[in-house]
PDB file of C-alpha atoms in Angstrom:
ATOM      1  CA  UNK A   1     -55.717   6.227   5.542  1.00 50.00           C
ATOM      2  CA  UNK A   2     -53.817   5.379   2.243  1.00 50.00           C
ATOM      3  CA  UNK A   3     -53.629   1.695   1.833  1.00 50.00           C
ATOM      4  CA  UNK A   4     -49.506   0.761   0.889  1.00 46.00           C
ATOM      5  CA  UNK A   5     -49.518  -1.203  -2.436  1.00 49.00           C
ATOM      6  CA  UNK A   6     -46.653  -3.044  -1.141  1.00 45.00           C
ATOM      7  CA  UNK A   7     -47.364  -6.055  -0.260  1.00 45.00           C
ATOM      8  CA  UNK A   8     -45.880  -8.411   2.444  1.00 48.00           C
ATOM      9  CA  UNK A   9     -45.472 -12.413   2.213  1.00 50.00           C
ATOM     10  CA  UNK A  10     -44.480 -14.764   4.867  1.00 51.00           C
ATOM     11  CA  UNK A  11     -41.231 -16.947   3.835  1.00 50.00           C
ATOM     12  CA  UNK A  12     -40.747 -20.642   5.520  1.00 51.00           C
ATOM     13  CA  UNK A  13     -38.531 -19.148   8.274  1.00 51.00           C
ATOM     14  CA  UNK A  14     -41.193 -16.477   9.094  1.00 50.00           C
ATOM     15  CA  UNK A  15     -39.591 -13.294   7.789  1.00 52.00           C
ATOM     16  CA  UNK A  16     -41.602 -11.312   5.629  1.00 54.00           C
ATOM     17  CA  UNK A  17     -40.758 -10.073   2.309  1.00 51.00           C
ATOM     18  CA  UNK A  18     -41.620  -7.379   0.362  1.00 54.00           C
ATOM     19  CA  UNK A  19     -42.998  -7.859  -3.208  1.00 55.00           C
ATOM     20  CA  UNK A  20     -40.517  -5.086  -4.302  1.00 52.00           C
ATOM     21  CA  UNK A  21     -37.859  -6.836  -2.729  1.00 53.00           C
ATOM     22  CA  UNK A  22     -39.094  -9.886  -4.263  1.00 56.00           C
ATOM     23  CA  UNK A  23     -38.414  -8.183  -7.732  1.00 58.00           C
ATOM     24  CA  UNK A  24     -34.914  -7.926  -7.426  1.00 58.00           C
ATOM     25  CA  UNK A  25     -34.153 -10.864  -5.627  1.00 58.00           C
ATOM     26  CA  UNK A  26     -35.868 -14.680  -6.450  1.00 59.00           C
ATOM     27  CA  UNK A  27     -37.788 -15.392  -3.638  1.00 61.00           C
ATOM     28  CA  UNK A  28     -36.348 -19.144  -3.516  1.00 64.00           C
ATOM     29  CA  UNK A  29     -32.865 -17.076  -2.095  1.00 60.00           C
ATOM     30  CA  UNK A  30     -34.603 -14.958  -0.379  1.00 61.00           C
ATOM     31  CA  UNK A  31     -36.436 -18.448   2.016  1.00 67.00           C
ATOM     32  CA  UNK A  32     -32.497 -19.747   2.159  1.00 74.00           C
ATOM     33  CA  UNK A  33     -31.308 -19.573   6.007  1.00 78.00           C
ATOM     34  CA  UNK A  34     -27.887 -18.812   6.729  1.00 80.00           C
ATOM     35  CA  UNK A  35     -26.368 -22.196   6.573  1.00 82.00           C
ATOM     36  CA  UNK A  36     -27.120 -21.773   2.795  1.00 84.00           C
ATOM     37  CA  UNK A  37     -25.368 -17.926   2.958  1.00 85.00           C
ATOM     38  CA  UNK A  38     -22.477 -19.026   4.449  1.00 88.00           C
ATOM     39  CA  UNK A  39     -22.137 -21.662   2.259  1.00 88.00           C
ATOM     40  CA  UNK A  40     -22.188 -19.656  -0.886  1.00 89.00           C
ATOM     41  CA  UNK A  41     -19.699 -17.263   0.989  1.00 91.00           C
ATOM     42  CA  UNK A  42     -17.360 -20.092   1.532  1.00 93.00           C
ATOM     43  CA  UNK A  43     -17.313 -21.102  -2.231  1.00 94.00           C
ATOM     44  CA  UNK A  44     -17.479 -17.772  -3.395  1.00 95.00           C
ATOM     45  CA  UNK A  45     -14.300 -16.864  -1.026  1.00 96.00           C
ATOM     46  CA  UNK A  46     -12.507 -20.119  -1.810  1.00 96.00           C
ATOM     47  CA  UNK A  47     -12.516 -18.574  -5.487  1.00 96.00           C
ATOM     48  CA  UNK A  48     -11.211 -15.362  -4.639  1.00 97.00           C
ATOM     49  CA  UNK A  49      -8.442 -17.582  -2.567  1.00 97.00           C
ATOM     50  CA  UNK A  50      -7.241 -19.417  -5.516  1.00 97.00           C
ATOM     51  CA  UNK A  51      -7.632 -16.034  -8.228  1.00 95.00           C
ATOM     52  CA  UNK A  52      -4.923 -14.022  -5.665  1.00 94.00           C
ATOM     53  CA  UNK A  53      -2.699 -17.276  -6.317  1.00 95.00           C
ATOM     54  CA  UNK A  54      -2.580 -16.486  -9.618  1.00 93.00           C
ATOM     55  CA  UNK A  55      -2.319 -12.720  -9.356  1.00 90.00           C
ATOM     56  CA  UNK A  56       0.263 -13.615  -6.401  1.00 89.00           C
ATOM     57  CA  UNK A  57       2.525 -15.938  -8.745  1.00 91.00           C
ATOM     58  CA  UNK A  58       2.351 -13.198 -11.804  1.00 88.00           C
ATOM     59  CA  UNK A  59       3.572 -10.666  -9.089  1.00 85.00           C
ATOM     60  CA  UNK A  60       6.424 -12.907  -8.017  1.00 85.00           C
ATOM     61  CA  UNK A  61       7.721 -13.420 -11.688  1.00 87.00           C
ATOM     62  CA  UNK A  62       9.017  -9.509 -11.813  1.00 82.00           C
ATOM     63  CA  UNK A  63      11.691 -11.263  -9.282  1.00 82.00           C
ATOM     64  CA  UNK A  64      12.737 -12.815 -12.428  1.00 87.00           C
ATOM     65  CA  UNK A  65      13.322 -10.172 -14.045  1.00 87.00           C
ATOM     66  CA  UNK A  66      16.016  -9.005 -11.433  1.00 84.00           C
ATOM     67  CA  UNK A  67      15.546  -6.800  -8.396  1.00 82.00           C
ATOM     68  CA  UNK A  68      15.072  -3.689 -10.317  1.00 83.00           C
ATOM     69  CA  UNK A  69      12.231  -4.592 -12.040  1.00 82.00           C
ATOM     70  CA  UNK A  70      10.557  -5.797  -8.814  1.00 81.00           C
ATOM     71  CA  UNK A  71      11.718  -2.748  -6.984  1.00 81.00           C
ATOM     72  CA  UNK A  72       9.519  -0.972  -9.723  1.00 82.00           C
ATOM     73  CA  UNK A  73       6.890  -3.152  -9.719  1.00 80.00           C
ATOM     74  CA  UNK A  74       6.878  -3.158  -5.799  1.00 79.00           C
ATOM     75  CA  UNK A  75       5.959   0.908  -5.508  1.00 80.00           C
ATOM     76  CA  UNK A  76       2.517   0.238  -6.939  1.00 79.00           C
ATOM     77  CA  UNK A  77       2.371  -1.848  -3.390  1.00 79.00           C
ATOM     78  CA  UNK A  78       2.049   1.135  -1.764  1.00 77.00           C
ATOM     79  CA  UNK A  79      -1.194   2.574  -3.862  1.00 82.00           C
ATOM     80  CA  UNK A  80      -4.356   2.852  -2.047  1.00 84.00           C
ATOM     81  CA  UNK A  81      -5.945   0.177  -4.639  1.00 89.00           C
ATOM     82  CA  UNK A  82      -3.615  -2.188  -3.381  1.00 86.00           C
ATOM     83  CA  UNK A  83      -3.826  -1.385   0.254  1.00 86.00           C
ATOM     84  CA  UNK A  84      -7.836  -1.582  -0.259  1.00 89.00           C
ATOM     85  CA  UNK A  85      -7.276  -5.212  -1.993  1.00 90.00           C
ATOM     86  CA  UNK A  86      -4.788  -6.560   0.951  1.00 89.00           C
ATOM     87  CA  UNK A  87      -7.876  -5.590   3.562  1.00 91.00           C
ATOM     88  CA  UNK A  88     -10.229  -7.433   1.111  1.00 94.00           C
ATOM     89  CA  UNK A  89      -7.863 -10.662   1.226  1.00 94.00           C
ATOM     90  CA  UNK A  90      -7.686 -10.217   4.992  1.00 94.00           C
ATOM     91  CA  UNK A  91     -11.041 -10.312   5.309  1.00 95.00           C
ATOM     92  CA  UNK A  92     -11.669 -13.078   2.370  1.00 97.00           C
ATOM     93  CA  UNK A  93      -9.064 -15.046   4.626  1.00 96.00           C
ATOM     94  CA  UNK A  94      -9.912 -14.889   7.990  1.00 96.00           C
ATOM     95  CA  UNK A  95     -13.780 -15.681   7.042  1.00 95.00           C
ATOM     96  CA  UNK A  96     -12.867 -18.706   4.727  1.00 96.00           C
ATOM     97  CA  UNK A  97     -10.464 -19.717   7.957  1.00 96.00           C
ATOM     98  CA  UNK A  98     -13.158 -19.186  10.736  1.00 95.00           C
ATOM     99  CA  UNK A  99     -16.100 -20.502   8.600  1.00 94.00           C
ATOM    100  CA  UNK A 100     -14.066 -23.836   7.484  1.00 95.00           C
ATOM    101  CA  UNK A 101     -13.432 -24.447  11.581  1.00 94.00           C
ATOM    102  CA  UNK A 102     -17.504 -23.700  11.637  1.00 93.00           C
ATOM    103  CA  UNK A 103     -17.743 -26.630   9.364  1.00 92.00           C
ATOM    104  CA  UNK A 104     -15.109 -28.899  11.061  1.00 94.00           C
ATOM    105  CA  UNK A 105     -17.078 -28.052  13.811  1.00 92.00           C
ATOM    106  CA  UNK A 106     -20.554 -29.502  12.237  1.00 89.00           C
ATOM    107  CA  UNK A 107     -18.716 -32.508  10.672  1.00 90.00           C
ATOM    108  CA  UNK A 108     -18.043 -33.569  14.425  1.00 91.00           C
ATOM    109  CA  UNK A 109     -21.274 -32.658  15.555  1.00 90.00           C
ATOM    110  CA  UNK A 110     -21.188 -29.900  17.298  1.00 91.00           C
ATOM    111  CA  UNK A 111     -23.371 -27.095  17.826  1.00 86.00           C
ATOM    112  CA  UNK A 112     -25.676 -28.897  15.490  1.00 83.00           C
ATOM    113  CA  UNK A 113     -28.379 -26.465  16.052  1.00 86.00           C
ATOM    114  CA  UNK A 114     -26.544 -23.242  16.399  1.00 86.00           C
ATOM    115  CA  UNK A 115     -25.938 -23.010  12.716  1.00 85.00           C
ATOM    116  CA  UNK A 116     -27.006 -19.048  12.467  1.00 86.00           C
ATOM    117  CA  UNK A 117     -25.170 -18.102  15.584  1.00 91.00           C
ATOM    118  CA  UNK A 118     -22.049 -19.592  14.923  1.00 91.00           C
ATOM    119  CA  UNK A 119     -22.525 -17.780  11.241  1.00 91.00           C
ATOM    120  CA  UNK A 120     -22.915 -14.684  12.922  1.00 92.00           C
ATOM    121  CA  UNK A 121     -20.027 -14.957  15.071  1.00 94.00           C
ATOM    122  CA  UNK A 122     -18.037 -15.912  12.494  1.00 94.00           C
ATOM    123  CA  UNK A 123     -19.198 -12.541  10.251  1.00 94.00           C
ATOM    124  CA  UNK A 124     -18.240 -11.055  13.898  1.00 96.00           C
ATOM    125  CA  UNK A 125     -15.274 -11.852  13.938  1.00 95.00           C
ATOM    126  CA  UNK A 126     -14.229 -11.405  10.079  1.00 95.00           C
ATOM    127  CA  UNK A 127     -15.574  -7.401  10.929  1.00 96.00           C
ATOM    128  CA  UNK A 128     -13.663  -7.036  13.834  1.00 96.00           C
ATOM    129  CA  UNK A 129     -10.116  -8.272  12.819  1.00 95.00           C
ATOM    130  CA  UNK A 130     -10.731  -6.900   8.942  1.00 94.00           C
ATOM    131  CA  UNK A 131     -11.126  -3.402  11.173  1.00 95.00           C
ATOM    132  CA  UNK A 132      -8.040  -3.981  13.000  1.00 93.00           C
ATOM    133  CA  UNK A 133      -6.250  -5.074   9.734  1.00 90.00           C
ATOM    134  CA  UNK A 134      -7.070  -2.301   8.181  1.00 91.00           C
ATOM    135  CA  UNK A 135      -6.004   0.380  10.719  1.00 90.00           C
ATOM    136  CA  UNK A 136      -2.618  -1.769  10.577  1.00 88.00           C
ATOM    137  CA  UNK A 137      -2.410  -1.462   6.443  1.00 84.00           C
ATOM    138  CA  UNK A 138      -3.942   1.935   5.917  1.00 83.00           C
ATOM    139  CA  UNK A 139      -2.102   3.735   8.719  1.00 83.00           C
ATOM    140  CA  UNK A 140       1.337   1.669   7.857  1.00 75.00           C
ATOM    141  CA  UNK A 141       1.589   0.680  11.700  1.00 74.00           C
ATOM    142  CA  UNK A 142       3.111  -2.602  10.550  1.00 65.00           C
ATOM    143  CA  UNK A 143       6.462  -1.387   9.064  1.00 65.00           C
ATOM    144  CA  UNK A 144       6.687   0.761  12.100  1.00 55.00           C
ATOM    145  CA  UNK A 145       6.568  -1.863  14.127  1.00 53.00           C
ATOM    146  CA  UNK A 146       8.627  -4.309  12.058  1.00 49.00           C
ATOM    147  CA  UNK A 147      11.587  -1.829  11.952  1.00 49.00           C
ATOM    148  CA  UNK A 148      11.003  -1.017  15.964  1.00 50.00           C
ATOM    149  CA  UNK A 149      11.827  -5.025  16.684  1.00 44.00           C
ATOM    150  CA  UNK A 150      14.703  -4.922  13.749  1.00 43.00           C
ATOM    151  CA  UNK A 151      16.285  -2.074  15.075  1.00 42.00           C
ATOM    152  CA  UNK A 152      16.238  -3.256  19.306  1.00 43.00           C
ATOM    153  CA  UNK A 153      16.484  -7.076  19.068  1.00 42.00           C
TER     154      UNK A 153
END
């Protein structure tokens, strides 16, 4: 039997870690639980939240430039970059949203001690409804739909 010259360590919160995985990643991250992941998720979210203001507002000056030039601007809305970058914000959104009322929820002091189930259900929850946003954006259900209730008030 061929010993592996991998080695395993135990972390603090008992997983075990490789010593290649250990290369790539510091082990101090590696011992964080996930009240320290969804922490840096929040922050790193809340930054992509305030960079799509930006990008938002520079979109919304073509309307400045009169309705042609934001008809023109507005067909690149319809490029598959663009539909891949709205299901990004959806999902950026709804787990900054769900993961704030996780916090709320701590500041009153609840479910104290169900910090990494509450993080999972809140990843849960960002999957499922980033799925069903994207089925909406990529198979353009939502104009359909819009021009359905416009059309039969």
């Amino acid at each position: 039997m061929v010993k592996s010259k991998v080695h395993t360590t135990q972390t603090e919160s008992g997983a075990s870690v490789t010593n290649a995985l250990r290369w790539f990643i510091p082990a101090k991250f590696l011992q964080r639980g996930s009240g320290y992941y969804a922490w840096v998720f929040h922050r790193l979210t809340g930054l992509a939240i305030l960079g799509y203001v930006f990008i938002h507002l520079w979109q919304l000056f073509y309307l400045t430039l009169g309705p042609e030039a934001y008809n023109e601007h507005a067909i690149d809305f319809t490029n598959p970059i663009y539909l891949f970058f709205d299901i990004l914000l959806i999902a950026i959104l709804v787990y900054h949203g769900f993961n704030g009322l996780r916090v709320i929820f701590f500041d009153m002091g609840w479910f104290i001690n169900e910090q990494k189930y509450l993080f999972i259900l809140v990843m849960l929850i960002t999957a499922i409804l980033c799925i069903i946003a994207a089925y909406l954006i990529w198979f353009d259900v939502v104009p359909f739909i819009v021009k359905e209730v416009a059309v039969n008030p």
